[in-house]
């Protein structure tokens, strides 16, 4: 079993839709949780991160962590065609400071 | 502006060749990483380095080696390239480990390597 499981999609939504991207993880040592966005033919870039259970909002993006069920989500409100990318969840083990990436979910927002 | 550069965007090599992938960062970061990215498998860590001349194996080091002679440069070496090493290779760097650090890793654009 992989340490981080992520639905690969592809996911296709109309512009303006609310998007929900999800990951589950198995390692209780993960202390904080990052979301990276990767546009086609580019390297990943950090979108947002959160330390604790609960929600963290940044503009149209909300990251949610439920440590009790080892479930992390990224919500995108009012999705735009420019949000079309692959989204990677990346929990971090505090002791090792290494990222463990999910396989990524490919999102397409249709105009 | 943060910058991680990789020597080539596309590379085609033959089986058995020795391949060098170069990565340079201009942020004075201590930590550097090499990943490969394959469809359905995501990013997998090959090697990383926390300091000059220091290296640690990641999850899939077999068939690879690395070199870090200078702080800003981290090289990935395929001693004898094989077809199963055809992949996208991504380099990343991050700042010093700190108590409340996000350990944000900054990625280069990637090198798409094809081994024939």
PDB file of C-alpha atoms in Angstrom:
ATOM      1  CA  UNK A   1       0.000   0.000   0.000  1.00  0.00           C
ATOM      2  CA  UNK A   2       1.319   3.429  -0.936  1.00  0.00           C
ATOM      3  CA  UNK A   3       1.832   5.928   1.877  1.00  0.00           C
ATOM      4  CA  UNK A   4      -0.214   8.509  -0.021  1.00  0.00           C
ATOM      5  CA  UNK A   5      -3.134   7.660  -2.273  1.00  0.00           C
ATOM      6  CA  UNK A   6      -4.619  10.175  -4.673  1.00  0.00           C
ATOM      7  CA  UNK A   7      -7.298   9.712  -7.307  1.00  0.00           C
ATOM      8  CA  UNK A   8      -5.492  10.332 -10.626  1.00  0.00           C
ATOM      9  CA  UNK A   9      -8.556  11.538 -12.481  1.00  0.00           C
ATOM     10  CA  UNK A  10      -8.671  12.990 -15.039  1.00  0.00           C
ATOM     11  CA  UNK A  11     -11.280  15.374 -13.702  1.00  0.00           C
ATOM     12  CA  UNK A  12     -13.111  17.708 -16.055  1.00  0.00           C
ATOM     13  CA  UNK A  13     -15.433  20.458 -14.771  1.00  0.00           C
ATOM     14  CA  UNK A  14     -17.164  23.529 -16.245  1.00  0.00           C
ATOM     15  CA  UNK A  15     -15.876  26.982 -15.406  1.00  0.00           C
ATOM     16  CA  UNK A  16     -17.280  28.254 -12.102  1.00  0.00           C
ATOM     17  CA  UNK A  17     -17.683  24.803 -10.563  1.00  0.00           C
ATOM     18  CA  UNK A  18     -16.473  23.870  -7.088  1.00  0.00           C
ATOM     19  CA  UNK A  19     -13.699  21.291  -7.322  1.00  0.00           C
ATOM     20  CA  UNK A  20     -12.788  18.802  -4.607  1.00  0.00           C
ATOM     21  CA  UNK A  21      -9.412  17.035  -4.771  1.00  0.00           C
ATOM     22  CA  UNK A  22      -8.606  14.390  -2.188  1.00  0.00           C
ATOM     23  CA  UNK A  23      -5.802  12.302  -0.744  1.00  0.00           C
ATOM     24  CA  UNK A  24      -5.554   9.668   1.949  1.00  0.00           C
ATOM     25  CA  UNK A  25      -2.387   8.767   3.803  1.00  0.00           C
ATOM     26  CA  UNK A  26      -1.273   6.002   6.109  1.00  0.00           C
ATOM     27  CA  UNK A  27       1.743   7.413   7.955  1.00  0.00           C
ATOM     28  CA  UNK A  28       0.847   8.954  11.320  1.00  0.00           C
ATOM     29  CA  UNK A  29       4.246  10.707  11.372  1.00  0.00           C
ATOM     30  CA  UNK A  30       3.128  13.185   8.735  1.00  0.00           C
ATOM     31  CA  UNK A  31       2.978  16.536  10.483  1.00  0.00           C
ATOM     32  CA  UNK A  32       1.982  18.984   7.850  1.00  0.00           C
ATOM     33  CA  UNK A  33       0.504  18.887   4.435  1.00  0.00           C
ATOM     34  CA  UNK A  34       1.295  20.644   1.215  1.00  0.00           C
ATOM     35  CA  UNK A  35      -0.496  20.999  -2.085  1.00  0.00           C
ATOM     36  CA  UNK A  36       1.531  21.544  -5.235  1.00  0.00           C
ATOM     37  CA  UNK A  37       0.211  22.558  -8.635  1.00  0.00           C
ATOM     38  CA  UNK A  38       1.954  21.461 -11.825  1.00  0.00           C
ATOM     39  CA  UNK A  39       1.158  22.979 -15.182  1.00  0.00           C
ATOM     40  CA  UNK A  40       1.910  20.994 -18.307  1.00  0.00           C
ATOM     41  CA  UNK A  41       5.650  20.837 -19.110  1.00  0.00           C
ATOM     42  CA  UNK A  42       6.564  22.695 -15.908  1.00  0.00           C
ATOM     43  CA  UNK A  43       7.881  21.733 -12.493  1.00  0.00           C
ATOM     44  CA  UNK A  44       5.499  21.634  -9.506  1.00  0.00           C
ATOM     45  CA  UNK A  45       4.995  24.826  -7.500  1.00  0.00           C
ATOM     46  CA  UNK A  46       3.713  25.160  -3.952  1.00  0.00           C
ATOM     47  CA  UNK A  47       0.073  26.196  -3.820  1.00  0.00           C
ATOM     48  CA  UNK A  48      -0.548  26.101  -0.078  1.00  0.00           C
ATOM     49  CA  UNK A  49       0.209  24.174   3.078  1.00  0.00           C
ATOM     50  CA  UNK A  50      -1.365  23.509   6.446  1.00  0.00           C
ATOM     51  CA  UNK A  51      -0.072  22.172   9.751  1.00  0.00           C
ATOM     52  CA  UNK A  52      -3.086  21.040  11.667  1.00  0.00           C
ATOM     53  CA  UNK A  53      -6.487  19.524  11.328  1.00  0.00           C
ATOM     54  CA  UNK A  54      -9.134  21.903  10.086  1.00  0.00           C
ATOM     55  CA  UNK A  55      -9.378  24.332   7.208  1.00  0.00           C
ATOM     56  CA  UNK A  56      -7.003  26.883   5.756  1.00  0.00           C
ATOM     57  CA  UNK A  57      -8.241  29.330   3.161  1.00  0.00           C
ATOM     58  CA  UNK A  58      -6.283  31.267   0.558  1.00  0.00           C
ATOM     59  CA  UNK A  59      -8.417  33.110  -1.941  1.00  0.00           C
ATOM     60  CA  UNK A  60     -10.423  30.604  -3.942  1.00  0.00           C
ATOM     61  CA  UNK A  61      -8.497  27.684  -2.450  1.00  0.00           C
ATOM     62  CA  UNK A  62      -9.229  25.862   0.823  1.00  0.00           C
ATOM     63  CA  UNK A  63      -7.046  23.088   2.230  1.00  0.00           C
ATOM     64  CA  UNK A  64      -8.669  20.741   4.706  1.00  0.00           C
ATOM     65  CA  UNK A  65      -7.003  18.135   6.915  1.00  0.00           C
ATOM     66  CA  UNK A  66      -8.647  15.457   9.034  1.00  0.00           C
ATOM     67  CA  UNK A  67      -5.849  13.725  10.908  1.00  0.00           C
ATOM     68  CA  UNK A  68      -8.209  11.313  12.662  1.00  0.00           C
ATOM     69  CA  UNK A  69      -9.212   9.783   9.347  1.00  0.00           C
ATOM     70  CA  UNK A  70      -5.921  10.607   7.575  1.00  0.00           C
ATOM     71  CA  UNK A  71      -7.753  12.461   4.836  1.00  0.00           C
ATOM     72  CA  UNK A  72      -6.728  15.688   3.123  1.00  0.00           C
ATOM     73  CA  UNK A  73      -8.652  17.772   0.616  1.00  0.00           C
ATOM     74  CA  UNK A  74      -8.203  20.788  -1.587  1.00  0.00           C
ATOM     75  CA  UNK A  75     -11.280  22.751  -2.617  1.00  0.00           C
ATOM     76  CA  UNK A  76     -11.276  25.236  -5.481  1.00  0.00           C
ATOM     77  CA  UNK A  77     -14.179  27.681  -5.634  1.00  0.00           C
ATOM     78  CA  UNK A  78     -15.270  29.425  -8.818  1.00  0.00           C
ATOM     79  CA  UNK A  79     -12.842  27.338 -10.853  1.00  0.00           C
ATOM     80  CA  UNK A  80     -11.182  28.993 -13.846  1.00  0.00           C
ATOM     81  CA  UNK A  81      -9.621  27.571 -17.018  1.00  0.00           C
ATOM     82  CA  UNK A  82      -6.269  28.783 -15.629  1.00  0.00           C
ATOM     83  CA  UNK A  83      -6.707  26.254 -12.790  1.00  0.00           C
ATOM     84  CA  UNK A  84      -6.279  23.429 -15.319  1.00  0.00           C
ATOM     85  CA  UNK A  85      -3.227  21.557 -14.047  1.00  0.00           C
ATOM     86  CA  UNK A  86      -2.181  18.495 -12.096  1.00  0.00           C
ATOM     87  CA  UNK A  87      -2.574  18.855  -8.330  1.00  0.00           C
ATOM     88  CA  UNK A  88      -0.248  16.914  -6.053  1.00  0.00           C
ATOM     89  CA  UNK A  89      -0.748  16.408  -2.345  1.00  0.00           C
ATOM     90  CA  UNK A  90       2.485  16.127  -0.368  1.00  0.00           C
ATOM     91  CA  UNK A  91       2.455  15.251   3.330  1.00  0.00           C
ATOM     92  CA  UNK A  92       5.666  15.957   5.203  1.00  0.00           C
ATOM     93  CA  UNK A  93       7.285  13.808   7.851  1.00  0.00           C
ATOM     94  CA  UNK A  94       8.641  16.211  10.450  1.00  0.00           C
ATOM     95  CA  UNK A  95      11.713  14.212  11.368  1.00  0.00           C
ATOM     96  CA  UNK A  96      12.894  13.643   7.818  1.00  0.00           C
ATOM     97  CA  UNK A  97      11.635  16.876   6.282  1.00  0.00           C
ATOM     98  CA  UNK A  98      10.966  14.974   3.118  1.00  0.00           C
ATOM     99  CA  UNK A  99       7.940  15.237   0.900  1.00  0.00           C
ATOM    100  CA  UNK A 100       5.965  12.134  -0.025  1.00  0.00           C
ATOM    101  CA  UNK A 101       3.957  12.944  -3.113  1.00  0.00           C
ATOM    102  CA  UNK A 102       0.625  11.568  -4.189  1.00  0.00           C
ATOM    103  CA  UNK A 103       0.421  10.540  -7.830  1.00  0.00           C
ATOM    104  CA  UNK A 104      -1.479  13.727  -8.717  1.00  0.00           C
ATOM    105  CA  UNK A 105      -4.964  14.524 -10.012  1.00  0.00           C
ATOM    106  CA  UNK A 106      -5.216  16.009 -13.487  1.00  0.00           C
ATOM    107  CA  UNK A 107      -7.864  18.767 -13.574  1.00  0.00           C
ATOM    108  CA  UNK A 108      -9.325  20.445 -16.646  1.00  0.00           C
ATOM    109  CA  UNK A 109     -11.657  23.424 -16.258  1.00  0.00           C
ATOM    110  CA  UNK A 110     -13.659  23.957 -19.410  1.00  0.00           C
ATOM    111  CA  UNK A 111     -14.563  27.527 -20.450  1.00  0.00           C
TER     112      UNK A 111
ATOM    113  CA  UNK B   1      12.945  35.574  -7.846  1.00  0.00           C
ATOM    114  CA  UNK B   2      13.534  31.958  -6.940  1.00  0.00           C
ATOM    115  CA  UNK B   3      15.259  29.998  -9.641  1.00  0.00           C
ATOM    116  CA  UNK B   4      16.151  26.364 -10.172  1.00  0.00           C
ATOM    117  CA  UNK B   5      17.539  25.541 -13.582  1.00  0.00           C
ATOM    118  CA  UNK B   6      18.193  22.208 -15.221  1.00  0.00           C
ATOM    119  CA  UNK B   7      20.740  21.726 -17.981  1.00  0.00           C
ATOM    120  CA  UNK B   8      18.412  20.279 -20.607  1.00  0.00           C
ATOM    121  CA  UNK B   9      14.665  20.186 -21.225  1.00  0.00           C
ATOM    122  CA  UNK B  10      14.860  17.154 -23.510  1.00  0.00           C
ATOM    123  CA  UNK B  11      17.555  14.519 -23.791  1.00  0.00           C
ATOM    124  CA  UNK B  12      17.817  11.359 -25.896  1.00  0.00           C
ATOM    125  CA  UNK B  13      20.466   8.772 -25.031  1.00  0.00           C
ATOM    126  CA  UNK B  14      21.277   5.205 -25.974  1.00  0.00           C
ATOM    127  CA  UNK B  15      21.268   2.200 -23.670  1.00  0.00           C
ATOM    128  CA  UNK B  16      24.563   1.869 -21.825  1.00  0.00           C
ATOM    129  CA  UNK B  17      25.562   5.522 -22.124  1.00  0.00           C
ATOM    130  CA  UNK B  18      26.622   7.513 -19.066  1.00  0.00           C
ATOM    131  CA  UNK B  19      24.214  10.394 -18.567  1.00  0.00           C
ATOM    132  CA  UNK B  20      24.700  13.573 -16.529  1.00  0.00           C
ATOM    133  CA  UNK B  21      21.775  15.741 -15.472  1.00  0.00           C
ATOM    134  CA  UNK B  22      22.748  19.068 -13.954  1.00  0.00           C
ATOM    135  CA  UNK B  23      20.769  21.260 -11.583  1.00  0.00           C
ATOM    136  CA  UNK B  24      21.675  24.729 -10.344  1.00  0.00           C
ATOM    137  CA  UNK B  25      19.860  26.877  -7.771  1.00  0.00           C
ATOM    138  CA  UNK B  26      20.508  30.523  -7.038  1.00  0.00           C
ATOM    139  CA  UNK B  27      18.793  30.747  -3.634  1.00  0.00           C
ATOM    140  CA  UNK B  28      21.714  29.638  -1.436  1.00  0.00           C
ATOM    141  CA  UNK B  29      19.634  26.638  -0.347  1.00  0.00           C
ATOM    142  CA  UNK B  30      21.214  23.881   1.734  1.00  0.00           C
ATOM    143  CA  UNK B  31      18.946  21.075   0.539  1.00  0.00           C
ATOM    144  CA  UNK B  32      18.695  19.697  -2.972  1.00  0.00           C
ATOM    145  CA  UNK B  33      16.667  16.799  -4.334  1.00  0.00           C
ATOM    146  CA  UNK B  34      16.327  14.663  -7.447  1.00  0.00           C
ATOM    147  CA  UNK B  35      12.993  13.067  -8.338  1.00  0.00           C
ATOM    148  CA  UNK B  36      11.664  11.159 -11.278  1.00  0.00           C
ATOM    149  CA  UNK B  37       8.047  11.520 -12.343  1.00  0.00           C
ATOM    150  CA  UNK B  38       6.153   8.771 -14.157  1.00  0.00           C
ATOM    151  CA  UNK B  39       2.447   8.539 -15.061  1.00  0.00           C
ATOM    152  CA  UNK B  40       0.449   6.921 -12.281  1.00  0.00           C
ATOM    153  CA  UNK B  41       3.438   6.828  -9.933  1.00  0.00           C
ATOM    154  CA  UNK B  42       3.834  10.503  -9.144  1.00  0.00           C
ATOM    155  CA  UNK B  43       7.144  11.940  -7.992  1.00  0.00           C
ATOM    156  CA  UNK B  44       9.601   9.488  -6.471  1.00  0.00           C
ATOM    157  CA  UNK B  45      12.695  10.633  -4.606  1.00  0.00           C
ATOM    158  CA  UNK B  46      15.967   9.310  -6.026  1.00  0.00           C
ATOM    159  CA  UNK B  47      18.633  11.097  -3.942  1.00  0.00           C
ATOM    160  CA  UNK B  48      18.908  14.192  -1.820  1.00  0.00           C
ATOM    161  CA  UNK B  49      21.625  16.251  -0.226  1.00  0.00           C
ATOM    162  CA  UNK B  50      21.595  18.412   2.921  1.00  0.00           C
ATOM    163  CA  UNK B  51      25.063  19.826   2.438  1.00  0.00           C
ATOM    164  CA  UNK B  52      28.002  20.022   0.075  1.00  0.00           C
ATOM    165  CA  UNK B  53      29.625  16.618  -0.509  1.00  0.00           C
ATOM    166  CA  UNK B  54      26.801  14.983   1.398  1.00  0.00           C
ATOM    167  CA  UNK B  55      24.188  12.669  -0.111  1.00  0.00           C
ATOM    168  CA  UNK B  56      21.398  10.439   1.070  1.00  0.00           C
ATOM    169  CA  UNK B  57      19.504   7.730  -0.795  1.00  0.00           C
ATOM    170  CA  UNK B  58      15.865   8.310  -1.478  1.00  0.00           C
ATOM    171  CA  UNK B  59      13.248   5.714  -2.306  1.00  0.00           C
ATOM    172  CA  UNK B  60      14.625   4.563  -5.667  1.00  0.00           C
ATOM    173  CA  UNK B  61      18.424   5.104  -5.820  1.00  0.00           C
ATOM    174  CA  UNK B  62      19.285   1.969  -7.802  1.00  0.00           C
ATOM    175  CA  UNK B  63      21.014   2.755 -11.085  1.00  0.00           C
ATOM    176  CA  UNK B  64      21.726   6.361 -10.091  1.00  0.00           C
ATOM    177  CA  UNK B  65      24.436   8.299  -8.313  1.00  0.00           C
ATOM    178  CA  UNK B  66      24.786  11.978  -7.422  1.00  0.00           C
ATOM    179  CA  UNK B  67      27.453  14.571  -6.887  1.00  0.00           C
ATOM    180  CA  UNK B  68      27.373  17.822  -4.943  1.00  0.00           C
ATOM    181  CA  UNK B  69      30.740  19.574  -5.088  1.00  0.00           C
ATOM    182  CA  UNK B  70      29.324  23.072  -4.732  1.00  0.00           C
ATOM    183  CA  UNK B  71      26.350  24.318  -2.733  1.00  0.00           C
ATOM    184  CA  UNK B  72      24.445  25.561  -5.750  1.00  0.00           C
ATOM    185  CA  UNK B  73      24.914  22.543  -7.986  1.00  0.00           C
ATOM    186  CA  UNK B  74      23.553  18.994  -7.697  1.00  0.00           C
ATOM    187  CA  UNK B  75      24.201  16.453 -10.437  1.00  0.00           C
ATOM    188  CA  UNK B  76      22.381  13.210 -11.146  1.00  0.00           C
ATOM    189  CA  UNK B  77      24.375  10.506 -12.905  1.00  0.00           C
ATOM    190  CA  UNK B  78      23.063   7.472 -14.716  1.00  0.00           C
ATOM    191  CA  UNK B  79      26.139   5.234 -14.868  1.00  0.00           C
ATOM    192  CA  UNK B  80      24.747   3.011 -17.623  1.00  0.00           C
ATOM    193  CA  UNK B  81      21.419   4.220 -18.929  1.00  0.00           C
ATOM    194  CA  UNK B  82      18.650   1.681 -19.436  1.00  0.00           C
ATOM    195  CA  UNK B  83      15.262   1.963 -21.139  1.00  0.00           C
ATOM    196  CA  UNK B  84      13.431   1.793 -17.798  1.00  0.00           C
ATOM    197  CA  UNK B  85      15.125   5.059 -16.849  1.00  0.00           C
ATOM    198  CA  UNK B  86      13.134   6.883 -19.512  1.00  0.00           C
ATOM    199  CA  UNK B  87      11.279   9.453 -17.438  1.00  0.00           C
ATOM    200  CA  UNK B  88      10.840  13.092 -16.438  1.00  0.00           C
ATOM    201  CA  UNK B  89      13.569  14.111 -13.975  1.00  0.00           C
ATOM    202  CA  UNK B  90      12.882  16.973 -11.615  1.00  0.00           C
ATOM    203  CA  UNK B  91      15.364  18.783  -9.395  1.00  0.00           C
ATOM    204  CA  UNK B  92      14.281  20.756  -6.330  1.00  0.00           C
ATOM    205  CA  UNK B  93      15.878  22.796  -3.583  1.00  0.00           C
ATOM    206  CA  UNK B  94      14.806  24.045  -0.159  1.00  0.00           C
ATOM    207  CA  UNK B  95      16.170  26.147   2.682  1.00  0.00           C
ATOM    208  CA  UNK B  96      17.707  25.012   5.966  1.00  0.00           C
ATOM    209  CA  UNK B  97      15.684  22.820   8.269  1.00  0.00           C
ATOM    210  CA  UNK B  98      13.914  24.947  10.852  1.00  0.00           C
ATOM    211  CA  UNK B  99      11.389  24.379  13.593  1.00  0.00           C
ATOM    212  CA  UNK B 100       8.475  26.023  11.862  1.00  0.00           C
ATOM    213  CA  UNK B 101       9.791  25.869   8.332  1.00  0.00           C
ATOM    214  CA  UNK B 102       7.461  24.923   5.561  1.00  0.00           C
ATOM    215  CA  UNK B 103      10.402  23.235   3.865  1.00  0.00           C
ATOM    216  CA  UNK B 104       8.985  24.482   0.620  1.00  0.00           C
ATOM    217  CA  UNK B 105      10.731  22.808  -2.240  1.00  0.00           C
ATOM    218  CA  UNK B 106      11.268  24.848  -5.387  1.00  0.00           C
ATOM    219  CA  UNK B 107      11.358  22.826  -8.558  1.00  0.00           C
ATOM    220  CA  UNK B 108      13.152  23.209 -11.838  1.00  0.00           C
ATOM    221  CA  UNK B 109      11.302  22.782 -15.162  1.00  0.00           C
ATOM    222  CA  UNK B 110      12.341  19.153 -15.532  1.00  0.00           C
ATOM    223  CA  UNK B 111      14.382  17.139 -18.028  1.00  0.00           C
ATOM    224  CA  UNK B 112      12.535  14.633 -20.159  1.00  0.00           C
ATOM    225  CA  UNK B 113      15.008  11.812 -20.754  1.00  0.00           C
ATOM    226  CA  UNK B 114      14.427   9.148 -23.361  1.00  0.00           C
ATOM    227  CA  UNK B 115      16.716   6.114 -23.403  1.00  0.00           C
ATOM    228  CA  UNK B 116      16.611   4.143 -26.646  1.00  0.00           C
TER     229      UNK B 116
END
